[in-house]
mmCIF file with all atom_site columns, C-alpha atoms in Angstrom:
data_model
loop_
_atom_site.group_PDB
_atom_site.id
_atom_site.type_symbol
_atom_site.label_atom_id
_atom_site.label_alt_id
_atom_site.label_comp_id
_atom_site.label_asym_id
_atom_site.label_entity_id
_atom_site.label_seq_id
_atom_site.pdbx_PDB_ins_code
_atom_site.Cartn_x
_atom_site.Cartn_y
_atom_site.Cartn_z
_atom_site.occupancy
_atom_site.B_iso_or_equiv
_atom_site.pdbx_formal_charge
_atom_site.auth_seq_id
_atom_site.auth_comp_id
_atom_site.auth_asym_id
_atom_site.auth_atom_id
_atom_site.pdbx_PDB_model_num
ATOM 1   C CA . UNK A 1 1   ? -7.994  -4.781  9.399   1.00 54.00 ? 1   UNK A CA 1
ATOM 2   C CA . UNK A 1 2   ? -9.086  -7.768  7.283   1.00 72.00 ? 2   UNK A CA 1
ATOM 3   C CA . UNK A 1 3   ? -9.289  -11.283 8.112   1.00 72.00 ? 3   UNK A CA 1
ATOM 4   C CA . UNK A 1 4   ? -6.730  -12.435 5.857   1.00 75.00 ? 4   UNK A CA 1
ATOM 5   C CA . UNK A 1 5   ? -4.382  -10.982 7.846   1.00 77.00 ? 5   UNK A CA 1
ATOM 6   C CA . UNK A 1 6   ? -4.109  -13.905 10.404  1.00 80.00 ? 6   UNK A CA 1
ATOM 7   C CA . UNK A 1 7   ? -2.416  -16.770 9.122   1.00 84.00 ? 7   UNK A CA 1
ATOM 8   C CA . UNK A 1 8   ? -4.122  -19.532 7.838   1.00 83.00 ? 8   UNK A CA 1
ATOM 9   C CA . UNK A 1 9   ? -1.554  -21.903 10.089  1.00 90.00 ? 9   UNK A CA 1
ATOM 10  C CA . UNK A 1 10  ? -0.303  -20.445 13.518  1.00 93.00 ? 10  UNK A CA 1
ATOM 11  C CA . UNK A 1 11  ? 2.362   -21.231 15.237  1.00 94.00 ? 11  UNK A CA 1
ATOM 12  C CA . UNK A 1 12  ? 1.872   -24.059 18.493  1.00 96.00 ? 12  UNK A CA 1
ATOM 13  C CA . UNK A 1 13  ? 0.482   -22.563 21.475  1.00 96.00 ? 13  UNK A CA 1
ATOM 14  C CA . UNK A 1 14  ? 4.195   -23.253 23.320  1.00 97.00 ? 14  UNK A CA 1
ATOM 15  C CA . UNK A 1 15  ? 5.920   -20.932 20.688  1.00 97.00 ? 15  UNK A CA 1
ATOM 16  C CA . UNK A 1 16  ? 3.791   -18.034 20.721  1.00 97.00 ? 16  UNK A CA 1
ATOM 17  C CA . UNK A 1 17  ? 3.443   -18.507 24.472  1.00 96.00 ? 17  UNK A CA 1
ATOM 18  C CA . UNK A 1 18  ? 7.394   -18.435 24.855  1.00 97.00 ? 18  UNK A CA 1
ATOM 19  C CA . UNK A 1 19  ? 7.326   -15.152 22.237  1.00 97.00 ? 19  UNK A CA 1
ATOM 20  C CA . UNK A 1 20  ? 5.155   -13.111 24.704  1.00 96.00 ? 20  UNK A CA 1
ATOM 21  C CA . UNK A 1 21  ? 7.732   -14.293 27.889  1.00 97.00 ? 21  UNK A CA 1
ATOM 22  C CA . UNK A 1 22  ? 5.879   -17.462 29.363  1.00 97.00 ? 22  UNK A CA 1
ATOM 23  C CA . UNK A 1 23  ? 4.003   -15.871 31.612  1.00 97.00 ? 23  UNK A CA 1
ATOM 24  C CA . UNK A 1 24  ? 1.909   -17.528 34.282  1.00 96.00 ? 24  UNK A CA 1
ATOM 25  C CA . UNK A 1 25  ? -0.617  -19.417 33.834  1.00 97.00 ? 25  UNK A CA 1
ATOM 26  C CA . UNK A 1 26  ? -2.421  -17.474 36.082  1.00 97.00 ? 26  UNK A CA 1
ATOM 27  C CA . UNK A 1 27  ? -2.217  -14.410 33.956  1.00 97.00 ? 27  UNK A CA 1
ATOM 28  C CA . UNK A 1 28  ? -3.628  -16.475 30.692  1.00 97.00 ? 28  UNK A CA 1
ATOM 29  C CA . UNK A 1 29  ? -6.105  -17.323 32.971  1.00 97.00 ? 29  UNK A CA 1
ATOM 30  C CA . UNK A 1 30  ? -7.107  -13.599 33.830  1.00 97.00 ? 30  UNK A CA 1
ATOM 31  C CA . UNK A 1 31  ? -6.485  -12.586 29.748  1.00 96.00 ? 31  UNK A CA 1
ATOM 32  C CA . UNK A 1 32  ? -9.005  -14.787 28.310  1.00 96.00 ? 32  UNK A CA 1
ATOM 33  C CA . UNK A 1 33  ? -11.063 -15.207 31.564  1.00 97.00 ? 33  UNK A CA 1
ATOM 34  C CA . UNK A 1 34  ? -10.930 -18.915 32.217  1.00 97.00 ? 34  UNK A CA 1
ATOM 35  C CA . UNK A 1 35  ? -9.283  -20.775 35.115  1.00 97.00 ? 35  UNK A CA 1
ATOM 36  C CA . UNK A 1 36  ? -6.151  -21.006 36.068  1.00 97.00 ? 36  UNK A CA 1
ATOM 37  C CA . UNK A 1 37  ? -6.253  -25.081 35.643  1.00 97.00 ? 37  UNK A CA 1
ATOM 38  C CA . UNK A 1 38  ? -7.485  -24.524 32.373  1.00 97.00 ? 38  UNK A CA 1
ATOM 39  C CA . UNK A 1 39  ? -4.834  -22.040 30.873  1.00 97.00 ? 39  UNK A CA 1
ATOM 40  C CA . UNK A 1 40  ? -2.523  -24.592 32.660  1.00 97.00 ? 40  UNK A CA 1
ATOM 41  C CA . UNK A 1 41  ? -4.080  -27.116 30.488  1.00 97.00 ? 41  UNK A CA 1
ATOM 42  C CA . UNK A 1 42  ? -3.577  -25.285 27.453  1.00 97.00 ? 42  UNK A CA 1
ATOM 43  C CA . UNK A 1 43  ? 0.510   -25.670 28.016  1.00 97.00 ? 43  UNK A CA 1
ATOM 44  C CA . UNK A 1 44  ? 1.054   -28.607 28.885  1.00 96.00 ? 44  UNK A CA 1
ATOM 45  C CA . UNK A 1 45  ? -0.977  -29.741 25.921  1.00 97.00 ? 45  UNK A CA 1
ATOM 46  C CA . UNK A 1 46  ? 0.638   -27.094 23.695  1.00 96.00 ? 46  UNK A CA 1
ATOM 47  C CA . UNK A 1 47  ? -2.603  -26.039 22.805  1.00 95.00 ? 47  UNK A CA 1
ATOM 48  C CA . UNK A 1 48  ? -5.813  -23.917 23.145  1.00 97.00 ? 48  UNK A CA 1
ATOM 49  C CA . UNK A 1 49  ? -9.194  -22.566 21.534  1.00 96.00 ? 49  UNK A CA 1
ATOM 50  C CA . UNK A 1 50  ? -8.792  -21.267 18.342  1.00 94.00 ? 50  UNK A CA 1
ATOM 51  C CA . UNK A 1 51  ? -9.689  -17.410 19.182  1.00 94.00 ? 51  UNK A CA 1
ATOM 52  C CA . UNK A 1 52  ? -6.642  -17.750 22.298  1.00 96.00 ? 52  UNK A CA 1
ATOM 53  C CA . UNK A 1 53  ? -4.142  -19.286 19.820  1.00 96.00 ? 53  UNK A CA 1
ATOM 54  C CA . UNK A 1 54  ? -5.006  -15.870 17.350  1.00 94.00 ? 54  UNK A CA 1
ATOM 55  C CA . UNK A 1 55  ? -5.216  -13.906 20.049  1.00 95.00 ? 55  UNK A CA 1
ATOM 56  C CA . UNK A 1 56  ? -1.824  -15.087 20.976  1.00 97.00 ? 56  UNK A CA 1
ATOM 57  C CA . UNK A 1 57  ? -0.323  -14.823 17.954  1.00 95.00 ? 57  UNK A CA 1
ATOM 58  C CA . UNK A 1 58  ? -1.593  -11.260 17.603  1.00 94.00 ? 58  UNK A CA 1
ATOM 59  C CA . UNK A 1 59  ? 0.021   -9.705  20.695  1.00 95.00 ? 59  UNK A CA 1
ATOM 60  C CA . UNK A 1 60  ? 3.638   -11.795 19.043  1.00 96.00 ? 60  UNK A CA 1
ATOM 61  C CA . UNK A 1 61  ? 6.103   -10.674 17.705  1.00 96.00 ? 61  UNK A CA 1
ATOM 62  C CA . UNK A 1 62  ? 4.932   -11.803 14.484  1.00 94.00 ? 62  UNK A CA 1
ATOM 63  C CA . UNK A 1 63  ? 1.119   -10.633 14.970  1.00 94.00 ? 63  UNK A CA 1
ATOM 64  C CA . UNK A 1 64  ? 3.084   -7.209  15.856  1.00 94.00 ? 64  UNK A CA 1
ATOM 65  C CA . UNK A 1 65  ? 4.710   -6.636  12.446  1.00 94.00 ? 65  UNK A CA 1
ATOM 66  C CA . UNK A 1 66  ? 1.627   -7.857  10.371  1.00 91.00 ? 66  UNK A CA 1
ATOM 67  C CA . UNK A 1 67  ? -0.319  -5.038  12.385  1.00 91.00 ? 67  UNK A CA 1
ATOM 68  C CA . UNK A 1 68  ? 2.131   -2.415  11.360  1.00 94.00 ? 68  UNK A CA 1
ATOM 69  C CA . UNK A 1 69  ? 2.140   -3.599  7.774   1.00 92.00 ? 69  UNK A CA 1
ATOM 70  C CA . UNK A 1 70  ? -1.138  -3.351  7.544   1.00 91.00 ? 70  UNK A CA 1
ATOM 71  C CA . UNK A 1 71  ? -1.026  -0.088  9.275   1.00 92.00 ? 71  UNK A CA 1
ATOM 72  C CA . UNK A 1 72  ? 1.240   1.203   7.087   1.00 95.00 ? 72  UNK A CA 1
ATOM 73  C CA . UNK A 1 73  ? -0.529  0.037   3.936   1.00 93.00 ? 73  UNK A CA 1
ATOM 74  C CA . UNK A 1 74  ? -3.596  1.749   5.053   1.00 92.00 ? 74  UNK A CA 1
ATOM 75  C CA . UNK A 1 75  ? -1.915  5.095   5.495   1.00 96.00 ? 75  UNK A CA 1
ATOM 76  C CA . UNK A 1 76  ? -0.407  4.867   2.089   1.00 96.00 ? 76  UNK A CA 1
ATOM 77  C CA . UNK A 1 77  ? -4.121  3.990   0.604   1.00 95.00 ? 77  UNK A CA 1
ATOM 78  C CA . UNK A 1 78  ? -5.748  6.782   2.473   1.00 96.00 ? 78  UNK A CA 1
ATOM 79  C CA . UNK A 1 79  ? -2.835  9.721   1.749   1.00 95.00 ? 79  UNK A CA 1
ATOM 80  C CA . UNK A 1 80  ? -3.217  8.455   -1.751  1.00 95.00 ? 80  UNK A CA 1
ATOM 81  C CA . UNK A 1 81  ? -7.039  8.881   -1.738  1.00 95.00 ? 81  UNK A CA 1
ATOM 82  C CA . UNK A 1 82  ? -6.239  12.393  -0.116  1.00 94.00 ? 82  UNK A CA 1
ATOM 83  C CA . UNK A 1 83  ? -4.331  13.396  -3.045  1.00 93.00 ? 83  UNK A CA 1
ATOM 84  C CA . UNK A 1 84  ? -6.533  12.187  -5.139  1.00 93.00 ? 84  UNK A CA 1
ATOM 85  C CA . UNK A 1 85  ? -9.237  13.826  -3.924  1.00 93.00 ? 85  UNK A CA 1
ATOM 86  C CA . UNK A 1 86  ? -7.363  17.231  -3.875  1.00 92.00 ? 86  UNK A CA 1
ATOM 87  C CA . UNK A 1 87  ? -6.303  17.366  -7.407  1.00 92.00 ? 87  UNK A CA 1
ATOM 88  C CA . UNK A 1 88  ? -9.663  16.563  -7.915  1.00 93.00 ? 88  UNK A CA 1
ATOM 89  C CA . UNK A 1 89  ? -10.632 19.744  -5.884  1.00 90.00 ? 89  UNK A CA 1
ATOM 90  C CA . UNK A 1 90  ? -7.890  21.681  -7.316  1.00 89.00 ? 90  UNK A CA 1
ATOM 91  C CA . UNK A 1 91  ? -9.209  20.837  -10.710 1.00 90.00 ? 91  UNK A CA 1
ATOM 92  C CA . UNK A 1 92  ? -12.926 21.685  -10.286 1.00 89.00 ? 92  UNK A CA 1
ATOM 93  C CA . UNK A 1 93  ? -12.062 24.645  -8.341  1.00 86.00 ? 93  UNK A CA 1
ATOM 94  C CA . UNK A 1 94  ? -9.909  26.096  -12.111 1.00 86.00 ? 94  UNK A CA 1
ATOM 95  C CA . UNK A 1 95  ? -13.448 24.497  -14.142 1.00 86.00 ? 95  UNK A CA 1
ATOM 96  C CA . UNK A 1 96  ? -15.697 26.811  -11.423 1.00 83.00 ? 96  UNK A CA 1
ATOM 97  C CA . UNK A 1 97  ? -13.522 30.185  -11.860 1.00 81.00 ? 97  UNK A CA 1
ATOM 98  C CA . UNK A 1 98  ? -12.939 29.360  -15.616 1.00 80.00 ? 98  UNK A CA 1
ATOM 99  C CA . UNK A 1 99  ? -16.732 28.979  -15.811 1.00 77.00 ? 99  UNK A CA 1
ATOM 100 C CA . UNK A 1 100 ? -17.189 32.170  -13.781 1.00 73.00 ? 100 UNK A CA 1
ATOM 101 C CA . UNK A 1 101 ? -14.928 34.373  -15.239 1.00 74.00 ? 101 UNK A CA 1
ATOM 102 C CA . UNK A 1 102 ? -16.940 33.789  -18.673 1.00 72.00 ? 102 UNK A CA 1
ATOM 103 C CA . UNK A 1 103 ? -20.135 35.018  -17.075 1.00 65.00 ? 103 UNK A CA 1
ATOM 104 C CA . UNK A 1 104 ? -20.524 38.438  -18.534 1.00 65.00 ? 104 UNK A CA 1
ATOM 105 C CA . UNK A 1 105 ? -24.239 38.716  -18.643 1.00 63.00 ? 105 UNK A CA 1
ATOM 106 C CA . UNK A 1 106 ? -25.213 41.052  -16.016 1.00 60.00 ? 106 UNK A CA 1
ATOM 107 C CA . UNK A 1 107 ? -26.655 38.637  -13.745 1.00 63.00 ? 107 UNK A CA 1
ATOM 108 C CA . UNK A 1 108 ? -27.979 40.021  -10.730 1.00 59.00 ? 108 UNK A CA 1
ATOM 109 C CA . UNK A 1 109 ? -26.098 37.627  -8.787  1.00 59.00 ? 109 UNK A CA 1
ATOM 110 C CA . UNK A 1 110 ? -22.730 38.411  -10.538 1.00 59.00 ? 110 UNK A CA 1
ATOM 111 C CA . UNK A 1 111 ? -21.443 40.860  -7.979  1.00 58.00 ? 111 UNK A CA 1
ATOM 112 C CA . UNK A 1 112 ? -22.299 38.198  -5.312  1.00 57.00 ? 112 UNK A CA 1
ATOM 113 C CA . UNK A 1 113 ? -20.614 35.564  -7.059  1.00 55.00 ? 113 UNK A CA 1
ATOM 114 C CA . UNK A 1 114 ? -17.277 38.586  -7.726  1.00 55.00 ? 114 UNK A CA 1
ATOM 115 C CA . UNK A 1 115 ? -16.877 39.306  -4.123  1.00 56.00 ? 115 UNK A CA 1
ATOM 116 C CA . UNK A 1 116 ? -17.513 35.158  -2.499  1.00 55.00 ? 116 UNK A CA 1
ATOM 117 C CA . UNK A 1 117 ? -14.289 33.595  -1.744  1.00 59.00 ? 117 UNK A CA 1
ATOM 118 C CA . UNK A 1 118 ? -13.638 29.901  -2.584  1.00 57.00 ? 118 UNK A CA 1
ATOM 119 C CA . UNK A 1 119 ? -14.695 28.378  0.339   1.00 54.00 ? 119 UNK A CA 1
ATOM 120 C CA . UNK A 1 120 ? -12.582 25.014  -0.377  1.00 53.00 ? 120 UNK A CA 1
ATOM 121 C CA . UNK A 1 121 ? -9.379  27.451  -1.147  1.00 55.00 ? 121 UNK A CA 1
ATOM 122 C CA . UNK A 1 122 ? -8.642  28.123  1.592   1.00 50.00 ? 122 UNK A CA 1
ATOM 123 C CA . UNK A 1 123 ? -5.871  25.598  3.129   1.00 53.00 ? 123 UNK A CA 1
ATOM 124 C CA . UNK A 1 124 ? -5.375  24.852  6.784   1.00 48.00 ? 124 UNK A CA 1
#
C-alpha cells in the first residue's frame, strides 16, 4: 500500500464515525486504547488525532473501496510481471535448445546435456 492512498482531506470524525454504525464510545475507547471520556471527547467535538481520524476512515466505507482498488491494481501489476517474466523464460528456454541443438562437437558433456530435461519446462 502507499501513502498516497489516504486522502489528503478526510471526512469529519462524526461522518466516518456514523459510516462504521456509531458505536460506543466505549468501544473507540478499547480500538485505539484511550479512555472512554476521551473517545467521548472526540464526538462531541467531531474530532480526533490524526492517526484515529485515518484509521477511521480506513475501516469506511470509503477506506474499504480504496483498499480493494489498490488491491486490485496490484494483482494486475504482479500477473503482468508474471507474464512477463514467462515469455521471458519461454524465450530463453528456445535461445538454450537452439544453442544446444547446434553443438555438434563431441563434447564429452554432450550426452549429459541430450538426456537433462529443462528443469524450468516443466509447468505446475
Amino acid at each position: 500500500m502507499h501513502l498516497n492512498l489516504i486522502p489528503r482531506h478526510l471526512p469529519a470524525f462524526l461522518v466516518l464515525w456514523d459510516d462504521l454504525g456509531r458505536p460506543p464510545a466505549a468501544s473507540l475507547a478499547r480500538a485505539f486504547g484511550v479512555s472512554e471520556r476521551t473517545a467521548r471527547r472526540w464526538i462531541s467535538r467531531d474530532d480526533a488525532p490524526g492517526p484515529v481520524m485515518v484509521a477511521l476512515w480506513l475501516l469506511s466505507r470509503w477506506g474499504q473501496h480504496a483498499l480493494v482498488v489498490e488491491a486490485e491494481r496490484a494483482a494486475r501489476d504482479h500477473a503482468g510481471y508474471a507474464r512477463a517474466l514467462r515469455e521471458q523464460l519461454e524465450r530463453t528456454e528456445r535461445e538454450l535448445r537452439r544453442v544446444l541443438a547446434l553443438n555438434k562437437t563431441g563434447a564429452a558433456n554432450l550426452p549429459l546435456l541430450q538426456r537433462m530435461p529443462l528443469l524450468w519446462s516443466v509447468r505446475a
